Coordinates of C-alpha atoms in Angstrom, one line a residue:
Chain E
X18 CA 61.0 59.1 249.3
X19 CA 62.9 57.5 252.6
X20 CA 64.3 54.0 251.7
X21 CA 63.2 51.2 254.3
X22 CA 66.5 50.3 255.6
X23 CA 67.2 46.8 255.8
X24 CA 70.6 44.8 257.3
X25 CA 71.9 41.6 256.1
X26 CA 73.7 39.3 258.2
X27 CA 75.7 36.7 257.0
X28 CA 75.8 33.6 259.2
X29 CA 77.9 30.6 259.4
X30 CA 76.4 27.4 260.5
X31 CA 78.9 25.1 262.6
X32 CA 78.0 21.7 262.9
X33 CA 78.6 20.0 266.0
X34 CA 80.3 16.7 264.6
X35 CA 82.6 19.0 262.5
X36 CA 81.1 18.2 258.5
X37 CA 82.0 20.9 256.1
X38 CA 78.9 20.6 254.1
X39 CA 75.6 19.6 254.3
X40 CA 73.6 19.0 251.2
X41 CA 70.2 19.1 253.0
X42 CA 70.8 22.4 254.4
X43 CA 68.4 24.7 252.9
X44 CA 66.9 28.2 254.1
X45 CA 63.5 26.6 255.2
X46 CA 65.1 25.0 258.3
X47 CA 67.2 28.4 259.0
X48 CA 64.2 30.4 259.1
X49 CA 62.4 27.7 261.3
X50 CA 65.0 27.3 263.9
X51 CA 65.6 31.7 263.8
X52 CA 61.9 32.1 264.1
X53 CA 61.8 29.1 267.3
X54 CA 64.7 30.9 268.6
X55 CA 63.4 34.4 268.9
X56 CA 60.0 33.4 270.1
X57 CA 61.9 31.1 273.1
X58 CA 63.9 34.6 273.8
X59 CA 61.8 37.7 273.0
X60 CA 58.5 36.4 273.3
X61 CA 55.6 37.3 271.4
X62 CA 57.0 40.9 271.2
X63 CA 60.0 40.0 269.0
X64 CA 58.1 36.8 267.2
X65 CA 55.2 39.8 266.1
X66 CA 57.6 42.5 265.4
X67 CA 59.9 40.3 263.3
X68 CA 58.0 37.9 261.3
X69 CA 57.4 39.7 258.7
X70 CA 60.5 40.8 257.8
X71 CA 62.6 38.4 258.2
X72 CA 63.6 36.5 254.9
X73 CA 66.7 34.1 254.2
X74 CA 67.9 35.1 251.5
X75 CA 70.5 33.0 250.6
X76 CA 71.6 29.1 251.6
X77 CA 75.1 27.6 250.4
X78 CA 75.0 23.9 251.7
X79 CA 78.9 23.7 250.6
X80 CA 79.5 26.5 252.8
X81 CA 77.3 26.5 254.9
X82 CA 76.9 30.3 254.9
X83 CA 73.4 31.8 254.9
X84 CA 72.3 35.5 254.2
X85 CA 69.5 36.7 256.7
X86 CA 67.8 39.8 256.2
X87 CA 65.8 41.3 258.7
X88 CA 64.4 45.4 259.8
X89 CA 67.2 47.6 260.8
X90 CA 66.3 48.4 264.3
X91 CA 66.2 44.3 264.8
X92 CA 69.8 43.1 264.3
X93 CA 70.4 43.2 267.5
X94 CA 67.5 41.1 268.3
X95 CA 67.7 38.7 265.8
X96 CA 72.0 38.5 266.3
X97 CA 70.8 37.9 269.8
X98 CA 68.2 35.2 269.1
X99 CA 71.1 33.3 266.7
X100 CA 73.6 33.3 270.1
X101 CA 70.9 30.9 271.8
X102 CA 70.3 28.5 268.7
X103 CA 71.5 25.3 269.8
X104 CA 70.3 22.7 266.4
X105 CA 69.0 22.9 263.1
X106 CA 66.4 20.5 262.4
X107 CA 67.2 18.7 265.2
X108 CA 71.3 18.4 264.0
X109 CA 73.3 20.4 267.1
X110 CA 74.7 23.0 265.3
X111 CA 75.6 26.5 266.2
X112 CA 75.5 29.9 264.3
X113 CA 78.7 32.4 263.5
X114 CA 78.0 35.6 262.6
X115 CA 80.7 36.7 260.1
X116 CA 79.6 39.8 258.5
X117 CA 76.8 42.7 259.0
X118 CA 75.9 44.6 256.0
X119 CA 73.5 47.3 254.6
X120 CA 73.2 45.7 251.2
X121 CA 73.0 42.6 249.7
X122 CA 76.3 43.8 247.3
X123 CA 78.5 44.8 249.7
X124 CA 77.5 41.0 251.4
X125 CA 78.7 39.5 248.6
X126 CA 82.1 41.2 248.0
X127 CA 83.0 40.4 251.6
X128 CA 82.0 36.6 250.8
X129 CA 84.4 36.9 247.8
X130 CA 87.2 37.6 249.7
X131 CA 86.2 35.5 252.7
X132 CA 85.9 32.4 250.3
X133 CA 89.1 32.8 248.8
X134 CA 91.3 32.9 252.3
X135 CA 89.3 30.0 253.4
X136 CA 90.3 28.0 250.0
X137 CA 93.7 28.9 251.1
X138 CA 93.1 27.7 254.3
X139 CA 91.8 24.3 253.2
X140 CA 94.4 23.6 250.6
X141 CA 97.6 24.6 253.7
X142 CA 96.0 21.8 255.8
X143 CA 95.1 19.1 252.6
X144 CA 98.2 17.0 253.7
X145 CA 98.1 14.4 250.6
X146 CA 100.7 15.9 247.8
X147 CA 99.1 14.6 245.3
X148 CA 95.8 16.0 246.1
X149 CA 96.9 19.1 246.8
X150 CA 98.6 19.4 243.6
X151 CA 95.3 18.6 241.9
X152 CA 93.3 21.0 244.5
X153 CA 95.8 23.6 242.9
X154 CA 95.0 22.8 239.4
X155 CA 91.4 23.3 239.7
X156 CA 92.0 26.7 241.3
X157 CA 94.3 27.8 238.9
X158 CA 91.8 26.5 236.4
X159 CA 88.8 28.2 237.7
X160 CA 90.7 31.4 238.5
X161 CA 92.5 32.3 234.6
X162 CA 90.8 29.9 233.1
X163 CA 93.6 28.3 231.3
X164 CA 94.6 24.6 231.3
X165 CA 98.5 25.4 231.8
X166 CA 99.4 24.6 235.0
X167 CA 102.6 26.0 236.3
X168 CA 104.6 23.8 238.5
X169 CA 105.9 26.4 240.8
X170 CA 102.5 27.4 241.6
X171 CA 103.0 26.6 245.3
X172 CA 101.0 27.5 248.3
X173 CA 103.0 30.7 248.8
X174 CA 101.6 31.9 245.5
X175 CA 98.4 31.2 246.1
X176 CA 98.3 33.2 249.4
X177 CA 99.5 36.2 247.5
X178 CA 96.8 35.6 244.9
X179 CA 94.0 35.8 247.6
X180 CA 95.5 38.6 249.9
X181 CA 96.3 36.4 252.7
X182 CA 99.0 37.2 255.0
X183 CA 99.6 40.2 252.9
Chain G
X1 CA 107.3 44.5 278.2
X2 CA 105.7 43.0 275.8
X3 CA 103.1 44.2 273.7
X4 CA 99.8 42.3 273.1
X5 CA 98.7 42.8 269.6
X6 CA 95.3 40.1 270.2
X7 CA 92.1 41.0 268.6
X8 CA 89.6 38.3 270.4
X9 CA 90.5 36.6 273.7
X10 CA 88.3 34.2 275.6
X11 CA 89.8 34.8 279.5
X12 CA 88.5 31.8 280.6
X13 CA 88.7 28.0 279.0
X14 CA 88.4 25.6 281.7
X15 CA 91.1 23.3 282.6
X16 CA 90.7 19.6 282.5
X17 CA 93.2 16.9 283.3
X18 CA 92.5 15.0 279.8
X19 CA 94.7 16.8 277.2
X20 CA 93.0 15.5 274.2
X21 CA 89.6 17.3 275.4
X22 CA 91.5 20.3 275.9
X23 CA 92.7 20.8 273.3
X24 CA 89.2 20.3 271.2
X25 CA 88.4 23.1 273.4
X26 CA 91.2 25.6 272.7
X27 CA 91.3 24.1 268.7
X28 CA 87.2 25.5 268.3
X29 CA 87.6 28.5 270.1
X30 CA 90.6 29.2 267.8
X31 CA 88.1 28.1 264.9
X32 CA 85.2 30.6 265.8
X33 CA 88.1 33.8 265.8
X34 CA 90.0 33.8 269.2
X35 CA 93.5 34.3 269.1
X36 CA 94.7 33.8 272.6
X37 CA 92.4 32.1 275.3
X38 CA 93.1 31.8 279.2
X39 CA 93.0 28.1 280.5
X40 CA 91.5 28.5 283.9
X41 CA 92.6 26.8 286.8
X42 CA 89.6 26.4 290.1
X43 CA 91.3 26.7 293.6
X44 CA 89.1 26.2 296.2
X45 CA 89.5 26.0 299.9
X46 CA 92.9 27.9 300.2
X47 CA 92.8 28.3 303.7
X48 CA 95.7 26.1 305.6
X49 CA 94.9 25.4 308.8
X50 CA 98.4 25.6 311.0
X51 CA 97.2 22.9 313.8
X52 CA 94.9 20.8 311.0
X53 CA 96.9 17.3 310.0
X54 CA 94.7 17.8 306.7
X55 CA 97.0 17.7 303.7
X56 CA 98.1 21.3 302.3
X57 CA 95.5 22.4 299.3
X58 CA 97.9 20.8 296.1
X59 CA 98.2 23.3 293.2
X60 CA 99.0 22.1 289.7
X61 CA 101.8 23.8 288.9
X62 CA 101.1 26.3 285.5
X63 CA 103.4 24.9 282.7
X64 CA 101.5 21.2 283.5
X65 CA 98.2 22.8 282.7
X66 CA 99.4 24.5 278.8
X67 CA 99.4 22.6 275.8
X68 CA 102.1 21.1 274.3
X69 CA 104.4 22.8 271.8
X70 CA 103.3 21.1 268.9
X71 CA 99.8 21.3 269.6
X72 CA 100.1 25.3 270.0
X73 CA 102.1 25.1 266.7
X74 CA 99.5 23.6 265.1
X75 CA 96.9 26.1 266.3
X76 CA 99.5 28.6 264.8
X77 CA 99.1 27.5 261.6
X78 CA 95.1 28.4 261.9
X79 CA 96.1 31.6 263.3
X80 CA 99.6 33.0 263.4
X81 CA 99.3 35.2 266.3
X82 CA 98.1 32.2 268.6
X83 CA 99.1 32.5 272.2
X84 CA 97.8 30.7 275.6
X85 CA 97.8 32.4 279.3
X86 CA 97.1 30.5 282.4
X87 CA 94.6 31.4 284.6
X88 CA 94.1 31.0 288.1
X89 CA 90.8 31.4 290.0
X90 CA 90.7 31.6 293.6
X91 CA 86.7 30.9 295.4
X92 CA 87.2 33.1 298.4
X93 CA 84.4 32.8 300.9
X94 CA 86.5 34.1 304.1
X95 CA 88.3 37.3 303.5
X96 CA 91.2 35.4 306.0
X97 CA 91.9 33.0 303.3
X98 CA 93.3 36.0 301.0
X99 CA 96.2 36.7 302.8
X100 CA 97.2 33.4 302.0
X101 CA 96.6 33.6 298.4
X102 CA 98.1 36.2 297.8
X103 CA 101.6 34.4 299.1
X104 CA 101.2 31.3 297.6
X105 CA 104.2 30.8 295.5
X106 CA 102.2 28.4 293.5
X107 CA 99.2 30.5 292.6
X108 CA 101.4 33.3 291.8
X109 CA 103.3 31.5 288.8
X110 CA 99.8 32.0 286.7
X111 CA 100.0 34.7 284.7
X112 CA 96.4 35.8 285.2
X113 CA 94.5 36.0 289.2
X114 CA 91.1 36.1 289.1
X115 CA 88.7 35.7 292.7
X116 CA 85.7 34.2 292.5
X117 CA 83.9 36.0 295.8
X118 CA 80.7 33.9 297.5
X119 CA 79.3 36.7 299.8
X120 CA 79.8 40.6 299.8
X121 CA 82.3 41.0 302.4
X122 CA 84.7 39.2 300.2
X123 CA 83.4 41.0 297.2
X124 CA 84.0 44.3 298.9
X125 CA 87.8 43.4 299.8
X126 CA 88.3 42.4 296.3
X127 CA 87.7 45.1 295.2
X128 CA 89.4 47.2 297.5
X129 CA 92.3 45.7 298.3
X130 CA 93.0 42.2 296.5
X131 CA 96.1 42.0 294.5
X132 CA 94.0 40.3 291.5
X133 CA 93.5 41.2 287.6
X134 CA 89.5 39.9 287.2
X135 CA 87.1 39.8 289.7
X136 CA 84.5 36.7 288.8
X137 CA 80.7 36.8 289.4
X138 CA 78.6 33.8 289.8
X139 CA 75.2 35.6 288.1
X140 CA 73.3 32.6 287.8
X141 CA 71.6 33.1 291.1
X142 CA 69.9 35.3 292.6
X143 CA 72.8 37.8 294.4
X144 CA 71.3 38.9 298.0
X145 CA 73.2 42.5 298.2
X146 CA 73.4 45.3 295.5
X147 CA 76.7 46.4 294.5
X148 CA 78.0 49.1 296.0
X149 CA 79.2 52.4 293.7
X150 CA 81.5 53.4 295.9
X151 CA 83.7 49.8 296.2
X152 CA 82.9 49.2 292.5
X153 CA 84.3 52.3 291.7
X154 CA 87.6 52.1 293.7
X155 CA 88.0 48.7 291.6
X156 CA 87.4 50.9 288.5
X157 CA 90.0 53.1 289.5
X158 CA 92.4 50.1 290.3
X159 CA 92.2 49.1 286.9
X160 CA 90.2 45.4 287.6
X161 CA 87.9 44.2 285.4
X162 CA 84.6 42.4 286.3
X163 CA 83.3 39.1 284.3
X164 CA 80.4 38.2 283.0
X165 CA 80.3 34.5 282.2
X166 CA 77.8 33.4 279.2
X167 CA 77.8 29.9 278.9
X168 CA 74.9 29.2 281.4
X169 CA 72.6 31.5 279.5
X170 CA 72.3 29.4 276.8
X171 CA 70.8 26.0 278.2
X172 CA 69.2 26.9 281.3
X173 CA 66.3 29.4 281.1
X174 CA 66.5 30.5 285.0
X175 CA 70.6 31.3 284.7
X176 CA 69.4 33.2 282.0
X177 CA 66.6 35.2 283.9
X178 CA 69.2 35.9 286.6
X179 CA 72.3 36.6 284.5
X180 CA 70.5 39.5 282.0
X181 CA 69.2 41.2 285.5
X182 CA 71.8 41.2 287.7
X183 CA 74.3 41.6 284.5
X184 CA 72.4 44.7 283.8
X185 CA 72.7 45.9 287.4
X186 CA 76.5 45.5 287.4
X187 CA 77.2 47.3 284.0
X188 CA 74.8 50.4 285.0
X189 CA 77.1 50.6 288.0
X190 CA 80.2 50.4 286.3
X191 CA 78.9 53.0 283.7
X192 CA 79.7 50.6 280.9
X193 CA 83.5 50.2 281.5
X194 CA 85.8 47.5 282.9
X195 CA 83.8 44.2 282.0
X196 CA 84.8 41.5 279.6
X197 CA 82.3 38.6 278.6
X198 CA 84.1 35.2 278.5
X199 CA 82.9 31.1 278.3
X200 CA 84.1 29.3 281.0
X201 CA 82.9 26.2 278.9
X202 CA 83.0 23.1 279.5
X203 CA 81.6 22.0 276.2
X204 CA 82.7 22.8 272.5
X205 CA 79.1 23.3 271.4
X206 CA 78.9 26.4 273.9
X207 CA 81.7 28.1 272.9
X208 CA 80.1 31.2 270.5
X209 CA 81.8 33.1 268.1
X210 CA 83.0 36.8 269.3
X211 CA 80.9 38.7 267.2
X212 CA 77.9 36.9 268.7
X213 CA 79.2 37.1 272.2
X214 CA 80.0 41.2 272.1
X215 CA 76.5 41.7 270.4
X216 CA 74.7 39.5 273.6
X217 CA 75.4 43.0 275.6
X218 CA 72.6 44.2 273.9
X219 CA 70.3 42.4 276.7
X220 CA 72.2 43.8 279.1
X221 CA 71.7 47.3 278.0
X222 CA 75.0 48.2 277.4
X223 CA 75.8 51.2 275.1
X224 CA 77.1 50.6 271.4
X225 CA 80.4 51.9 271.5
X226 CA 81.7 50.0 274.4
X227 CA 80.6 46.1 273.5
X228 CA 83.3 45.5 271.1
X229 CA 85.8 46.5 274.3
X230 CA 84.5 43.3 275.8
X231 CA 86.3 40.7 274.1
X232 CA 89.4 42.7 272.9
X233 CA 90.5 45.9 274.3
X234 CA 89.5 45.1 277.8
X235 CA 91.0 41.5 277.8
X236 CA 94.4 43.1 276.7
X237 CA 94.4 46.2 279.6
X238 CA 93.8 42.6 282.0
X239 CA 96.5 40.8 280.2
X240 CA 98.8 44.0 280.5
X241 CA 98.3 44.6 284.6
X242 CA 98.7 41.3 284.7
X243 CA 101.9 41.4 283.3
X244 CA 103.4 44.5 285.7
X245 CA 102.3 42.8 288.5
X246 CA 105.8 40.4 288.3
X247 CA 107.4 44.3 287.9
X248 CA 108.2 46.0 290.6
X249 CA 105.8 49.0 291.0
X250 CA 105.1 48.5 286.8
X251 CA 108.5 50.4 286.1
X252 CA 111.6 47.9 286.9
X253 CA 111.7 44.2 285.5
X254 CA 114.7 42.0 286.1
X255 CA 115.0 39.7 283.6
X256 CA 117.7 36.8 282.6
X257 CA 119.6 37.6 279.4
X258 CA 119.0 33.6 278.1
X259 CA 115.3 34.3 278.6
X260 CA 115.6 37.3 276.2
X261 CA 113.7 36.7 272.7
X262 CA 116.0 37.3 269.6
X263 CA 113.8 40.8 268.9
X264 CA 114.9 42.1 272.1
X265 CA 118.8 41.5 271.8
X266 CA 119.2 45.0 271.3
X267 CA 118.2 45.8 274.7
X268 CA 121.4 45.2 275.8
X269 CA 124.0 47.9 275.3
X270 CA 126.9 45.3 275.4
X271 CA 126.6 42.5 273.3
X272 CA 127.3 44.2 270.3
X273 CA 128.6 40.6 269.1
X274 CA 126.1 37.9 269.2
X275 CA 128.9 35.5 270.2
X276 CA 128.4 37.2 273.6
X277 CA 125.2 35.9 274.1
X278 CA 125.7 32.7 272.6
X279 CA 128.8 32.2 275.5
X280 CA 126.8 33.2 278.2
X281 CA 123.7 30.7 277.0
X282 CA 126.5 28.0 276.8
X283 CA 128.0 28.6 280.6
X284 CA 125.4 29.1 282.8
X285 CA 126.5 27.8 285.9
X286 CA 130.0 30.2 286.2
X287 CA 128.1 33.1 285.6
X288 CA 125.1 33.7 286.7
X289 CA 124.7 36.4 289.0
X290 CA 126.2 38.4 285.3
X291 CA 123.4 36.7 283.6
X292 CA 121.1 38.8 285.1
X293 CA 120.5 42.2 283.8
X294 CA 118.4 45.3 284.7
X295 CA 116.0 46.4 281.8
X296 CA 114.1 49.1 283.1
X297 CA 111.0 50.6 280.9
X298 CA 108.4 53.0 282.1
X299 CA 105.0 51.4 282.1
X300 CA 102.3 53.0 280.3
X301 CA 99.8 54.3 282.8
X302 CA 96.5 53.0 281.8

């Protein structure tokens, strides 16, 4: 039996007014705007050969990373199609490829990691001390899941937690 | 020499007089995964006319058209590696203007030439003869002339690199009719080598992240193994030729010792003391013709 090979690509959507998360954003409009997108560029060649496989798999509005899966031999196209996408839903918005996978598990260990360095990075720029001290807490919290929070915990520790600058 | 260690460059930001929008444009690119960018500088009509009363062609000089130091700190805390180039574009449309150019004290401070040729006689001497790093294409039109193997290929040789700027693919659907075909023409001719892809934008929400822009050489049918060389490996061998270019021949710099970066101190075989150094930084105007000292490296042949 020969597998039908698949790729996942996982996409960031970059707003053009700079929000870090939109709660409408939902894989309806990503399919929509991909599917608008490759008929504009590949005509009805690429719309044909592509509709059916394409799927969104997977939507984080907090995010904003999407999972798209499409046929093997049409990564290229559809990577192509997401270079021209200029809005979502009418929202100008633009699309950054971050990751290309053969399965959906090896997506998600590479969005582990990616997460976690850019929690780091959004705690180094939170320039409130006091809400970064609590920003700290909560991911101390959610990481051991104990209530004790050390005091020394600083940034430096936490960019050793996550693998970040080695 | 020093060695370039940059994964993603963009060779070509444009430069605008209003800091502020600058640096929105330098802070997104560093966002979508660049870490060192070109800021471009246009120069056009460089001809100077002896008997003309028409004032001399003004040049911004390159340190005015960086960004501060704490601005380029702050991009250094996104991404530690940060580092800005200046770029400077001549639009040739006389091949008698080069000469001219090409001795322009000015123009020469950039760390980066590029020549932005109108018509194919200039194109031809560009790639022959001009003392330049990047050789720009306007694409968006329809060219009038082929390109020739032969002057292409002595520019290959020469170690230039040809660019392919994106930006106008994405709104206008002629530009983009025009770029894909005469893109693909360039690259067959080149066999794949010596091109790098880069903005030229003059509008954040252009600017694309590298992955995207290395995969867009798919349209222009350019083999797997060499699209990743687009944005990084080629945009270093630029930066690099660009550097032995203030060398003489790529084998002797002269450097000042004050200029030296504490990493390199043990270049020099005398200062085993740092208090040396430190005296000489201290009284520069006694000394300087000792302040200079030969450092001479063999350049890697590329």
């Amino acid at each position: 039996m020969v597998r039908f090979k698949h790729r996942y690509l996982v996409a960031e959507v970059n707003f053009a007014d700079g929000r870090l998360y939109d709660q409408n954003l939902n894989g309806k409009m990503i399919y929509k705007c991909l599917l608008e997108a490759l008929k504009e560029n590949f005509g009805d060649y690429g719309y044909g050969s592509i509709k059916t496989n394409l799927r969104v798999k997977y939507v984080n509005p907090y995010t904003r990373i999407a999972k798209i899966r499409c046929k093997r031999d049409m990564k290229d196209m559809v990577q192509a199609a997401m270079f021209f996408i200029k809005k979502v839903e009418n929202v100008p918005a633009i699309f950054r490829t971050l990751h290309c996978a053969g399965s959906m598990r090896s997506c998600q260990k590479f969005l582990v990691e990616y997460n976690q360095q850019e929690l780091a990075k959004i705690v180094r720029a939170c320039k409130d001390p006091e809400e970064k001290r609590q920003m700290l807490r909560s991911i101390n919290k959610s990481d051991f899941g104990d209530d004790e929070f050390d005091d020394n915990l600083d940034i430096d520790v936490l960019n050793r937690l996550h693998g970040n600058d080695g | 020499m020093t060695q370039f260690r940059h994964q993603n460059i963009d060779l070509n930001i444009l430069y605008t007089p209003d800091k502020k929008e600058l640096y929105k444009r330098v802070e997104r690119a560093v966002n979508l995964g660049y870490d060192a960018v070109a800021i471009n500088y246009f120069v056009e009509n460089i001809i100077q006319e002896k008997k003309s009363k028409k004032p001399k062609p003004t040049v911004v000089n390159p340190e005015n058209i960086k960004l501060n130091k704490d601005d380029v700190k702050k991009l250094q805390e996104i991404c530690p590696h940060f580092t800005q180039y200046t770029r400077c574009t001549w639009i040739l449309s006389d091949p008698a203007a080069a000469h001219f150019a090409q001795t322009h004290k000015e123009v020469q401070a950039y760390d980066i030439q590029a020549v932005l040729p109108t018509n194919e006689k200039v194109l031809h001497m560009a790639c022959n003869q001009l003392e330049v790093d990047i050789i720009s294409l306007d694409l968006t039109e329809s060219l009038g002339f082929h390109f020739k193997r032969t002057s292409i290929g002595v520019a290959i040789r020469r170690g230039l690199h040809f660019e392919i700027i994106y930006t106008p693919m994405i709104n206008d659907h002629f530009s983009r009719v025009n770029i894909i075909c005469n893109a693909q023409s360039l690259i067959s001719i080149c066999k794949n080598k010596n091109i790098i892809l880069s903005s030229a934008c003059d509008n954040i929400m252009l600017l694309r992240a590298p992955a995207d822009v290395s995969n867009l050489c798919c349209l222009f049918d350019m083999n797997q193994s060499y699209r990743k060389a687009t944005v990084g490996k080629n945009c270093l061998n630029v930066l690099s030729r660009a550097e032995t270019r203030k060398t003489a021949k790529g084998v002797i710099m002269i450097q000042k010792i004050s200029d030296l970066k504490k990493h390199q101190r043990h270049l020099i075989p005398d200062s085993s003391s740092d208090s040396d150094v430190v005296d000489l930084n201290s009284d520069k105007d006694e000394e300087s013709s000792s302040d200079e000292e030969l450092i001479c490296k063999k350049a890697k042949a590329e």
